């Protein structure tokens, strides 16, 4: 059986954020395709759940502090997770080989490629599992005009670090998986010759059998999310600044549901007329059923928005920025209200929130179009087969020449490709 060592920042629990869900479900899907997985990372925020075929290995300690990591040439998230304890665990795990596959999960784990020599005995395929094109995301964060000067200076240096580091990882991997085809094209442009595999997320959550939006359904839009990441917080602020004035005048309530820091919630509560804030909830169903529409408007960031599937399969009509629907089949996105700009999107929401037949038609058609399109098992088989192809190509000598896997300091310097 193929043996895979999956290296992540933390064990992906609880499954309350998109990156955790994607990691856990993709690892489980690969295991279900017949690959034996040892998954390593710092302890999560909840105990690990049993997933058939996956063995959990908790790395001692935790990430280093932010201030200490700032002076590192790597981006903050990578510098925080490259700790002596994790490097020691990496050596121990490498010795438990041979491994046929080593997964580098997210760019924060890219430092692992400095230690590729530890795995020479098994000649594994190194797979870079991406959750986004971070170069693009950090550039948008840096260009966010709502951030303070000090924050923009920090975001600027982090973008420069992320740009060269993410490219460095991709060029030194055997296979890069992406969450959308668009991301695959972005990575491919800067890592020529490296195989790219788009793996749009699957969905195995609740599927509401039927739903009717009626006049009794509150005139409200709902936003679900985890608001711990700075980019998510910036997106929420941008949305509320644009949407609250126009939706409050139209008598439409904005319901923001999801985990966020207490100080952020305190800052936002009372500032906006239409917005109501609910923290983390165990069961999203009543909150989704209690709104006529869901809104997804995140100008900062790319990738695939996993909450879209939550909305569709809970039969909530979706209004979204066009960019936020990336990766969806046209048959699904065609049933959504899509606009390239926030102001135009809000006008569409106002115009259609009382058109109950149209709302019900959209949720019905979107559900039907998505019903068989998001199978995690298929994603696992695709990844397994792509790994086998890369290993076969390497055995035939058909792969790209092996680059120098020396110290990270030999990688391109900040500001250079």
Short mmCIF file of N, CA, C and O in Angstrom, two decimals, residues 283-407:
data_model
loop_
_atom_site.label_atom_id
_atom_site.label_comp_id
_atom_site.label_asym_id
_atom_site.label_seq_id
_atom_site.Cartn_x
_atom_site.Cartn_y
_atom_site.Cartn_z
N UNK A 283 -25.06 24.49 15.09
CA UNK A 283 -25.99 24.08 14.03
C UNK A 283 -26.35 25.30 13.18
O UNK A 283 -27.09 26.17 13.62
N UNK A 284 -25.85 25.36 11.95
CA UNK A 284 -26.15 26.52 11.12
C UNK A 284 -27.55 26.50 10.52
O UNK A 284 -28.02 27.53 10.03
N UNK A 285 -28.23 25.35 10.56
CA UNK A 285 -29.49 25.19 9.84
C UNK A 285 -30.53 26.27 10.14
O UNK A 285 -31.08 26.88 9.21
N UNK A 286 -30.84 26.56 11.41
CA UNK A 286 -31.88 27.58 11.65
C UNK A 286 -31.47 28.97 11.19
O UNK A 286 -32.33 29.77 10.80
N UNK A 287 -30.20 29.26 11.20
CA UNK A 287 -29.74 30.58 10.75
C UNK A 287 -29.82 30.70 9.23
O UNK A 287 -30.11 31.78 8.71
N UNK A 288 -29.58 29.59 8.53
CA UNK A 288 -29.71 29.60 7.08
C UNK A 288 -31.18 29.64 6.68
O UNK A 288 -31.57 30.34 5.74
N UNK A 289 -32.01 28.88 7.40
CA UNK A 289 -33.44 28.86 7.09
C UNK A 289 -34.12 30.18 7.43
O UNK A 289 -35.19 30.48 6.90
N UNK A 290 -33.48 30.98 8.29
CA UNK A 290 -34.09 32.22 8.74
C UNK A 290 -33.71 33.43 7.92
O UNK A 290 -33.86 34.56 8.39
N UNK A 291 -33.23 33.21 6.70
CA UNK A 291 -32.86 34.34 5.82
C UNK A 291 -33.33 34.05 4.40
O UNK A 291 -33.42 32.88 3.99
N UNK A 292 -33.61 35.09 3.67
CA UNK A 292 -34.06 34.90 2.28
C UNK A 292 -32.90 34.68 1.32
O UNK A 292 -33.08 34.07 0.27
N UNK A 293 -31.72 35.21 1.68
CA UNK A 293 -30.58 35.09 0.79
C UNK A 293 -29.31 34.99 1.62
O UNK A 293 -29.28 35.42 2.78
N UNK A 294 -28.28 34.44 1.02
CA UNK A 294 -26.93 34.47 1.58
C UNK A 294 -26.08 35.37 0.70
O UNK A 294 -26.25 35.39 -0.52
N UNK A 295 -25.18 36.11 1.32
CA UNK A 295 -24.30 37.00 0.57
C UNK A 295 -22.86 36.56 0.77
O UNK A 295 -22.44 36.26 1.88
N UNK A 296 -22.12 36.54 -0.33
CA UNK A 296 -20.69 36.25 -0.28
C UNK A 296 -19.98 37.34 -1.05
O UNK A 296 -20.00 37.36 -2.29
N UNK A 297 -19.37 38.26 -0.31
CA UNK A 297 -18.71 39.41 -0.93
C UNK A 297 -17.37 39.62 -0.26
O UNK A 297 -17.26 40.32 0.75
N UNK A 298 -16.34 38.96 -0.79
CA UNK A 298 -15.00 39.01 -0.22
C UNK A 298 -14.02 39.48 -1.29
O UNK A 298 -13.45 38.67 -2.02
N UNK A 299 -13.83 40.79 -1.41
CA UNK A 299 -12.94 41.30 -2.46
C UNK A 299 -11.48 40.92 -2.27
O UNK A 299 -10.71 40.88 -3.23
N UNK A 300 -11.07 40.65 -1.02
CA UNK A 300 -9.69 40.24 -0.75
C UNK A 300 -9.65 38.73 -0.66
O UNK A 300 -10.28 38.13 0.21
N UNK A 301 -8.90 38.11 -1.54
CA UNK A 301 -8.78 36.66 -1.50
C UNK A 301 -9.26 36.03 -2.80
O UNK A 301 -9.97 36.64 -3.60
N UNK A 302 -8.86 34.79 -2.99
CA UNK A 302 -9.26 34.05 -4.17
C UNK A 302 -9.69 32.66 -3.77
O UNK A 302 -10.29 32.46 -2.73
N UNK A 303 -9.33 31.68 -4.60
CA UNK A 303 -9.64 30.30 -4.27
C UNK A 303 -11.12 29.99 -4.38
O UNK A 303 -11.91 30.74 -4.95
N UNK A 304 -11.50 28.87 -3.81
CA UNK A 304 -12.88 28.40 -3.83
C UNK A 304 -13.52 28.70 -2.48
O UNK A 304 -12.93 28.41 -1.44
N UNK A 305 -14.71 29.24 -2.49
CA UNK A 305 -15.41 29.59 -1.26
C UNK A 305 -16.30 28.43 -0.83
O UNK A 305 -17.39 28.22 -1.38
N UNK A 306 -15.83 27.66 0.15
CA UNK A 306 -16.53 26.44 0.52
C UNK A 306 -17.91 26.71 1.11
O UNK A 306 -18.80 25.86 1.04
N UNK A 307 -18.10 27.88 1.67
CA UNK A 307 -19.42 28.18 2.24
C UNK A 307 -20.49 28.25 1.16
O UNK A 307 -21.69 28.09 1.46
N UNK A 308 -20.09 28.45 -0.11
CA UNK A 308 -21.08 28.44 -1.19
C UNK A 308 -21.83 27.11 -1.23
O UNK A 308 -23.03 27.07 -1.47
N UNK A 309 -21.11 26.01 -1.01
CA UNK A 309 -21.76 24.71 -1.04
C UNK A 309 -22.72 24.55 0.14
O UNK A 309 -23.79 23.94 0.01
N UNK A 310 -22.33 25.09 1.29
CA UNK A 310 -23.22 25.08 2.45
C UNK A 310 -24.52 25.80 2.12
O UNK A 310 -25.62 25.33 2.45
N UNK A 311 -24.41 26.95 1.47
CA UNK A 311 -25.61 27.70 1.09
C UNK A 311 -26.46 26.93 0.09
O UNK A 311 -27.68 26.79 0.25
N UNK A 312 -25.83 26.43 -0.96
CA UNK A 312 -26.57 25.76 -2.03
C UNK A 312 -27.31 24.54 -1.51
O UNK A 312 -28.50 24.34 -1.81
N UNK A 313 -26.62 23.70 -0.72
CA UNK A 313 -27.25 22.47 -0.26
C UNK A 313 -28.22 22.69 0.89
O UNK A 313 -29.00 21.80 1.22
N UNK A 314 -28.20 23.87 1.50
CA UNK A 314 -29.23 24.25 2.46
C UNK A 314 -30.32 25.07 1.79
O UNK A 314 -31.18 25.62 2.47
N UNK A 315 -30.24 25.17 0.47
CA UNK A 315 -31.28 25.80 -0.35
C UNK A 315 -31.47 27.29 0.00
O UNK A 315 -32.59 27.77 0.14
N UNK A 316 -30.35 27.99 0.11
CA UNK A 316 -30.39 29.43 0.32
C UNK A 316 -29.92 30.11 -0.97
O UNK A 316 -28.81 29.86 -1.42
N UNK A 317 -30.75 30.95 -1.58
CA UNK A 317 -30.30 31.67 -2.77
C UNK A 317 -29.06 32.51 -2.45
O UNK A 317 -28.95 33.07 -1.35
N UNK A 318 -28.15 32.61 -3.40
CA UNK A 318 -26.86 33.24 -3.15
C UNK A 318 -26.70 34.50 -4.02
O UNK A 318 -26.98 34.49 -5.21
N UNK A 319 -26.23 35.57 -3.36
CA UNK A 319 -25.78 36.78 -4.06
C UNK A 319 -24.30 36.93 -3.77
O UNK A 319 -23.89 36.90 -2.60
N UNK A 320 -23.48 37.06 -4.80
CA UNK A 320 -22.03 37.05 -4.58
C UNK A 320 -21.31 37.93 -5.58
O UNK A 320 -21.82 38.19 -6.69
N UNK A 321 -20.14 38.38 -5.19
CA UNK A 321 -19.25 39.00 -6.16
C UNK A 321 -18.84 37.93 -7.17
O UNK A 321 -18.62 36.77 -6.82
N UNK A 322 -18.72 38.32 -8.42
CA UNK A 322 -18.40 37.37 -9.49
C UNK A 322 -17.15 36.58 -9.17
O UNK A 322 -17.10 35.35 -9.37
N UNK A 323 -16.12 37.25 -8.64
CA UNK A 323 -14.86 36.58 -8.35
C UNK A 323 -15.01 35.51 -7.28
O UNK A 323 -14.23 34.55 -7.24
N UNK A 324 -16.00 35.64 -6.41
CA UNK A 324 -16.18 34.69 -5.32
C UNK A 324 -16.80 33.38 -5.79
O UNK A 324 -16.84 32.40 -5.03
N UNK A 325 -17.31 33.33 -7.02
CA UNK A 325 -17.92 32.11 -7.55
C UNK A 325 -16.93 31.30 -8.38
O UNK A 325 -17.32 30.34 -9.05
N UNK A 326 -15.66 31.66 -8.33
CA UNK A 326 -14.63 30.94 -9.08
C UNK A 326 -14.63 29.47 -8.71
O UNK A 326 -14.69 29.11 -7.54
N UNK A 327 -14.55 28.61 -9.72
CA UNK A 327 -14.48 27.18 -9.49
C UNK A 327 -15.81 26.47 -9.55
O UNK A 327 -15.86 25.24 -9.62
N UNK A 328 -16.92 27.21 -9.51
CA UNK A 328 -18.23 26.59 -9.59
C UNK A 328 -18.58 26.24 -11.03
O UNK A 328 -18.26 27.01 -11.95
N UNK A 329 -19.26 25.13 -11.27
CA UNK A 329 -19.79 24.88 -12.61
C UNK A 329 -20.75 25.99 -13.00
O UNK A 329 -21.48 26.52 -12.16
N UNK A 330 -20.78 26.31 -14.27
CA UNK A 330 -21.65 27.39 -14.73
C UNK A 330 -23.12 27.08 -14.46
O UNK A 330 -23.92 27.99 -14.22
N UNK A 331 -23.47 25.79 -14.46
CA UNK A 331 -24.85 25.42 -14.19
C UNK A 331 -25.28 25.79 -12.77
O UNK A 331 -26.46 26.02 -12.51
N UNK A 332 -24.29 25.89 -11.85
CA UNK A 332 -24.59 26.30 -10.47
C UNK A 332 -24.48 27.81 -10.33
O UNK A 332 -25.39 28.47 -9.82
N UNK A 333 -23.37 28.38 -10.78
CA UNK A 333 -23.18 29.83 -10.65
C UNK A 333 -24.23 30.62 -11.42
O UNK A 333 -24.58 31.74 -11.05
N UNK A 334 -24.78 30.01 -12.50
CA UNK A 334 -25.81 30.70 -13.28
C UNK A 334 -27.10 30.92 -12.53
O UNK A 334 -27.94 31.73 -12.95
N UNK A 335 -27.28 30.21 -11.41
CA UNK A 335 -28.48 30.39 -10.58
C UNK A 335 -28.25 31.38 -9.43
O UNK A 335 -29.10 31.53 -8.57
N UNK A 336 -27.09 32.04 -9.43
CA UNK A 336 -26.77 33.00 -8.37
C UNK A 336 -26.86 34.42 -8.91
O UNK A 336 -26.73 34.65 -10.12
N UNK A 337 -27.06 35.36 -8.00
CA UNK A 337 -26.95 36.78 -8.35
C UNK A 337 -25.48 37.15 -8.28
O UNK A 337 -24.90 37.20 -7.19
N UNK A 338 -24.87 37.40 -9.42
CA UNK A 338 -23.44 37.71 -9.46
C UNK A 338 -23.23 39.09 -10.05
O UNK A 338 -23.81 39.43 -11.09
N UNK A 339 -22.39 39.87 -9.39
CA UNK A 339 -22.02 41.19 -9.88
C UNK A 339 -20.54 41.41 -9.57
O UNK A 339 -20.03 40.91 -8.56
N UNK A 340 -19.83 42.17 -10.41
CA UNK A 340 -18.40 42.39 -10.17
C UNK A 340 -18.09 43.38 -9.06
O UNK A 340 -16.98 43.39 -8.53
N UNK A 341 -19.08 44.21 -8.69
CA UNK A 341 -18.83 45.25 -7.69
C UNK A 341 -19.88 45.20 -6.59
O UNK A 341 -21.04 44.84 -6.82
N UNK A 342 -19.46 45.60 -5.38
CA UNK A 342 -20.34 45.52 -4.21
C UNK A 342 -21.59 46.37 -4.35
O UNK A 342 -22.70 45.92 -4.00
N UNK A 343 -21.44 47.60 -4.82
CA UNK A 343 -22.61 48.48 -4.88
C UNK A 343 -23.68 47.92 -5.81
O UNK A 343 -24.88 47.94 -5.49
N UNK A 344 -23.26 47.40 -6.95
CA UNK A 344 -24.22 46.80 -7.88
C UNK A 344 -24.82 45.53 -7.30
O UNK A 344 -26.01 45.25 -7.49
N UNK A 345 -24.03 44.77 -6.56
CA UNK A 345 -24.55 43.56 -5.94
C UNK A 345 -25.64 43.89 -4.93
O UNK A 345 -26.68 43.21 -4.87
N UNK A 346 -25.43 44.93 -4.13
CA UNK A 346 -26.44 45.30 -3.15
C UNK A 346 -27.73 45.77 -3.81
O UNK A 346 -28.83 45.50 -3.32
N UNK A 347 -27.62 46.45 -4.94
CA UNK A 347 -28.82 46.86 -5.66
C UNK A 347 -29.59 45.66 -6.18
O UNK A 347 -30.83 45.66 -6.17
N UNK A 348 -28.87 44.61 -6.61
CA UNK A 348 -29.54 43.38 -7.05
C UNK A 348 -30.25 42.71 -5.88
O UNK A 348 -31.36 42.18 -6.03
N UNK A 349 -29.61 42.71 -4.72
CA UNK A 349 -30.24 42.11 -3.53
C UNK A 349 -31.54 42.84 -3.21
O UNK A 349 -32.58 42.20 -2.98
N UNK A 350 -31.50 44.15 -3.19
CA UNK A 350 -32.69 44.95 -2.89
C UNK A 350 -33.79 44.68 -3.92
O UNK A 350 -34.97 44.55 -3.58
N UNK A 351 -33.41 44.58 -5.19
CA UNK A 351 -34.39 44.41 -6.25
C UNK A 351 -35.06 43.04 -6.21
O UNK A 351 -36.22 42.89 -6.63
N UNK A 352 -34.37 42.02 -5.70
CA UNK A 352 -34.88 40.65 -5.83
C UNK A 352 -35.28 40.00 -4.51
O UNK A 352 -35.85 38.91 -4.52
N UNK A 353 -35.03 40.64 -3.37
CA UNK A 353 -35.29 39.96 -2.11
C UNK A 353 -36.77 39.71 -1.86
O UNK A 353 -37.15 38.82 -1.09
N UNK A 354 -37.66 40.46 -2.51
CA UNK A 354 -39.10 40.26 -2.35
C UNK A 354 -39.72 39.48 -3.50
O UNK A 354 -40.95 39.27 -3.51
N UNK A 355 -38.91 39.06 -4.47
CA UNK A 355 -39.40 38.25 -5.59
C UNK A 355 -39.33 36.78 -5.16
O UNK A 355 -38.39 36.06 -5.50
N UNK A 356 -40.31 36.35 -4.40
CA UNK A 356 -40.27 35.02 -3.80
C UNK A 356 -40.25 33.89 -4.84
O UNK A 356 -39.49 32.92 -4.67
N UNK A 357 -41.04 33.95 -5.91
CA UNK A 357 -40.94 32.89 -6.93
C UNK A 357 -39.53 32.78 -7.52
O UNK A 357 -39.03 31.66 -7.72
N UNK A 358 -38.89 33.91 -7.76
CA UNK A 358 -37.53 33.87 -8.33
C UNK A 358 -36.53 33.29 -7.33
O UNK A 358 -35.66 32.50 -7.71
N UNK A 359 -36.67 33.66 -6.06
CA UNK A 359 -35.77 33.12 -5.04
C UNK A 359 -35.92 31.61 -4.93
O UNK A 359 -34.92 30.88 -4.85
N UNK A 360 -37.15 31.13 -4.91
CA UNK A 360 -37.37 29.69 -4.82
C UNK A 360 -36.89 28.96 -6.07
O UNK A 360 -36.34 27.85 -5.98
N UNK A 361 -37.06 29.58 -7.22
CA UNK A 361 -36.56 28.97 -8.46
C UNK A 361 -35.04 28.87 -8.43
O UNK A 361 -34.47 27.84 -8.81
N UNK A 362 -34.37 29.90 -7.95
CA UNK A 362 -32.90 29.88 -7.89
C UNK A 362 -32.39 28.78 -6.96
O UNK A 362 -31.47 28.04 -7.30
N UNK A 363 -32.98 28.69 -5.76
CA UNK A 363 -32.46 27.68 -4.82
C UNK A 363 -32.75 26.27 -5.32
O UNK A 363 -31.92 25.37 -5.13
N UNK A 364 -33.88 26.06 -5.96
CA UNK A 364 -34.19 24.73 -6.49
C UNK A 364 -33.22 24.35 -7.61
O UNK A 364 -32.66 23.24 -7.62
N UNK A 365 -33.02 25.24 -8.56
CA UNK A 365 -32.17 24.94 -9.71
C UNK A 365 -30.70 24.79 -9.30
O UNK A 365 -29.99 23.92 -9.84
N UNK A 366 -30.24 25.61 -8.36
CA UNK A 366 -28.84 25.51 -7.92
C UNK A 366 -28.61 24.17 -7.23
O UNK A 366 -27.59 23.50 -7.46
N UNK A 367 -29.55 23.75 -6.39
CA UNK A 367 -29.42 22.47 -5.69
C UNK A 367 -29.34 21.32 -6.70
O UNK A 367 -28.48 20.44 -6.60
N UNK A 368 -30.24 21.33 -7.66
CA UNK A 368 -30.28 20.25 -8.66
C UNK A 368 -28.98 20.20 -9.47
O UNK A 368 -28.43 19.13 -9.72
N UNK A 369 -28.47 21.37 -9.86
CA UNK A 369 -27.24 21.42 -10.65
C UNK A 369 -26.03 20.95 -9.86
O UNK A 369 -25.09 20.37 -10.42
N UNK A 370 -26.04 21.17 -8.54
CA UNK A 370 -24.87 20.84 -7.71
C UNK A 370 -24.93 19.44 -7.14
O UNK A 370 -23.93 18.93 -6.64
N UNK A 371 -26.09 18.79 -7.23
CA UNK A 371 -26.35 17.57 -6.47
C UNK A 371 -25.29 16.49 -6.65
O UNK A 371 -24.89 15.81 -5.70
N UNK A 372 -24.78 16.30 -7.88
CA UNK A 372 -23.82 15.23 -8.14
C UNK A 372 -22.44 15.76 -8.56
O UNK A 372 -21.64 15.01 -9.11
N UNK A 373 -22.18 17.02 -8.29
CA UNK A 373 -20.96 17.65 -8.82
C UNK A 373 -19.82 17.76 -7.81
O UNK A 373 -18.72 18.16 -8.18
N UNK A 374 -20.05 17.41 -6.54
CA UNK A 374 -19.05 17.69 -5.51
C UNK A 374 -18.81 16.45 -4.64
O UNK A 374 -19.20 16.41 -3.48
N UNK A 375 -18.16 15.47 -5.23
CA UNK A 375 -17.93 14.18 -4.58
C UNK A 375 -16.48 14.11 -4.06
O UNK A 375 -15.54 14.09 -4.85
N UNK A 376 -16.32 14.06 -2.74
CA UNK A 376 -14.97 13.98 -2.17
C UNK A 376 -14.24 12.71 -2.61
O UNK A 376 -13.03 12.71 -2.80
N UNK A 377 -14.97 11.60 -2.75
CA UNK A 377 -14.33 10.35 -3.13
C UNK A 377 -13.64 10.47 -4.49
O UNK A 377 -12.54 9.93 -4.69
N UNK A 378 -14.29 11.17 -5.40
CA UNK A 378 -13.68 11.38 -6.71
C UNK A 378 -12.40 12.20 -6.58
O UNK A 378 -11.40 11.92 -7.26
N UNK A 379 -12.40 13.21 -5.70
CA UNK A 379 -11.20 14.02 -5.50
C UNK A 379 -10.04 13.15 -4.99
O UNK A 379 -8.90 13.31 -5.39
N UNK A 380 -10.36 12.22 -4.07
CA UNK A 380 -9.34 11.33 -3.54
C UNK A 380 -8.74 10.45 -4.63
O UNK A 380 -7.51 10.25 -4.68
N UNK A 381 -9.58 9.92 -5.50
CA UNK A 381 -9.08 9.08 -6.59
C UNK A 381 -8.23 9.88 -7.57
O UNK A 381 -7.20 9.40 -8.06
N UNK A 382 -8.65 11.11 -7.85
CA UNK A 382 -7.88 11.96 -8.75
C UNK A 382 -6.49 12.24 -8.19
O UNK A 382 -5.48 12.18 -8.91
N UNK A 383 -6.42 12.53 -6.89
CA UNK A 383 -5.13 12.81 -6.27
C UNK A 383 -4.26 11.56 -6.24
O UNK A 383 -3.06 11.62 -6.55
N UNK A 384 -4.85 10.43 -5.89
CA UNK A 384 -4.09 9.17 -5.88
C UNK A 384 -3.50 8.88 -7.26
O UNK A 384 -2.31 8.53 -7.39
N UNK A 385 -4.30 9.04 -8.30
CA UNK A 385 -3.83 8.72 -9.66
C UNK A 385 -2.77 9.71 -10.13
O UNK A 385 -1.81 9.33 -10.81
N UNK A 386 -2.91 10.98 -9.76
CA UNK A 386 -1.90 11.98 -10.15
C UNK A 386 -0.57 11.70 -9.46
O UNK A 386 0.50 11.86 -10.07
N UNK A 387 -0.62 11.27 -8.21
CA UNK A 387 0.60 10.92 -7.49
C UNK A 387 1.28 9.73 -8.16
O UNK A 387 2.50 9.71 -8.37
N UNK A 388 0.48 8.72 -8.50
CA UNK A 388 1.03 7.53 -9.15
C UNK A 388 1.69 7.90 -10.48
O UNK A 388 2.76 7.39 -10.82
N UNK A 389 1.08 8.81 -11.21
CA UNK A 389 1.65 9.24 -12.49
C UNK A 389 2.97 9.97 -12.30
O UNK A 389 3.93 9.76 -13.05
N UNK A 390 3.05 10.81 -11.28
CA UNK A 390 4.30 11.54 -11.05
C UNK A 390 5.41 10.58 -10.65
O UNK A 390 6.56 10.71 -11.07
N UNK A 391 5.10 9.60 -9.82
CA UNK A 391 6.11 8.63 -9.39
C UNK A 391 6.54 7.76 -10.57
O UNK A 391 7.71 7.43 -10.72
N UNK A 392 5.58 7.41 -11.43
CA UNK A 392 5.91 6.61 -12.60
C UNK A 392 6.79 7.40 -13.56
O UNK A 392 7.76 6.88 -14.12
N UNK A 393 6.47 8.69 -13.75
CA UNK A 393 7.26 9.53 -14.63
C UNK A 393 8.68 9.68 -14.10
O UNK A 393 9.66 9.65 -14.86
N UNK A 394 8.81 9.82 -12.77
CA UNK A 394 10.14 9.95 -12.17
C UNK A 394 10.94 8.67 -12.37
O UNK A 394 12.14 8.69 -12.65
N UNK A 395 10.27 7.51 -12.25
CA UNK A 395 10.95 6.23 -12.41
C UNK A 395 11.43 6.05 -13.85
O UNK A 395 12.48 5.43 -14.11
N UNK A 396 10.65 6.60 -14.80
CA UNK A 396 11.04 6.51 -16.21
C UNK A 396 12.08 7.54 -16.58
O UNK A 396 12.58 7.55 -17.70
N UNK A 397 12.34 8.47 -15.65
CA UNK A 397 13.27 9.55 -15.96
C UNK A 397 12.65 10.62 -16.82
O UNK A 397 13.35 11.42 -17.45
N UNK A 398 11.29 10.66 -16.83
CA UNK A 398 10.59 11.61 -17.70
C UNK A 398 10.26 12.91 -17.00
O UNK A 398 9.75 13.83 -17.62
N UNK A 399 10.52 12.98 -15.71
CA UNK A 399 10.19 14.21 -14.97
C UNK A 399 11.19 15.31 -15.23
O UNK A 399 12.19 15.13 -15.92
N UNK A 400 10.90 16.47 -14.70
CA UNK A 400 11.83 17.58 -14.83
C UNK A 400 13.08 17.31 -14.01
O UNK A 400 13.03 16.59 -13.01
N UNK A 401 14.23 17.87 -14.37
CA UNK A 401 15.45 17.64 -13.60
C UNK A 401 15.28 18.07 -12.16
O UNK A 401 14.60 19.05 -11.87
N UNK A 402 15.89 17.32 -11.24
CA UNK A 402 15.81 17.65 -9.83
C UNK A 402 16.55 18.95 -9.55
O UNK A 402 17.72 19.09 -9.90
N UNK A 403 15.88 19.93 -8.94
CA UNK A 403 16.57 21.17 -8.59
C UNK A 403 17.41 20.99 -7.34
O UNK A 403 17.41 19.95 -6.71
N UNK A 404 18.06 22.05 -6.96
CA UNK A 404 18.86 22.04 -5.73
C UNK A 404 17.92 22.24 -4.55
O UNK A 404 17.21 23.24 -4.45
N UNK A 405 17.93 21.27 -3.62
CA UNK A 405 17.06 21.36 -2.46
C UNK A 405 17.83 21.79 -1.23
O UNK A 405 17.58 21.33 -0.12
N UNK A 406 18.78 22.65 -1.40
CA UNK A 406 19.60 23.11 -0.28
C UNK A 406 18.86 24.06 0.62
O UNK A 406 17.64 24.16 0.62
N UNK A 407 19.60 24.80 1.38
CA UNK A 407 19.01 25.69 2.39
C UNK A 407 18.11 26.71 1.75
O UNK A 407 18.28 27.12 0.61
#
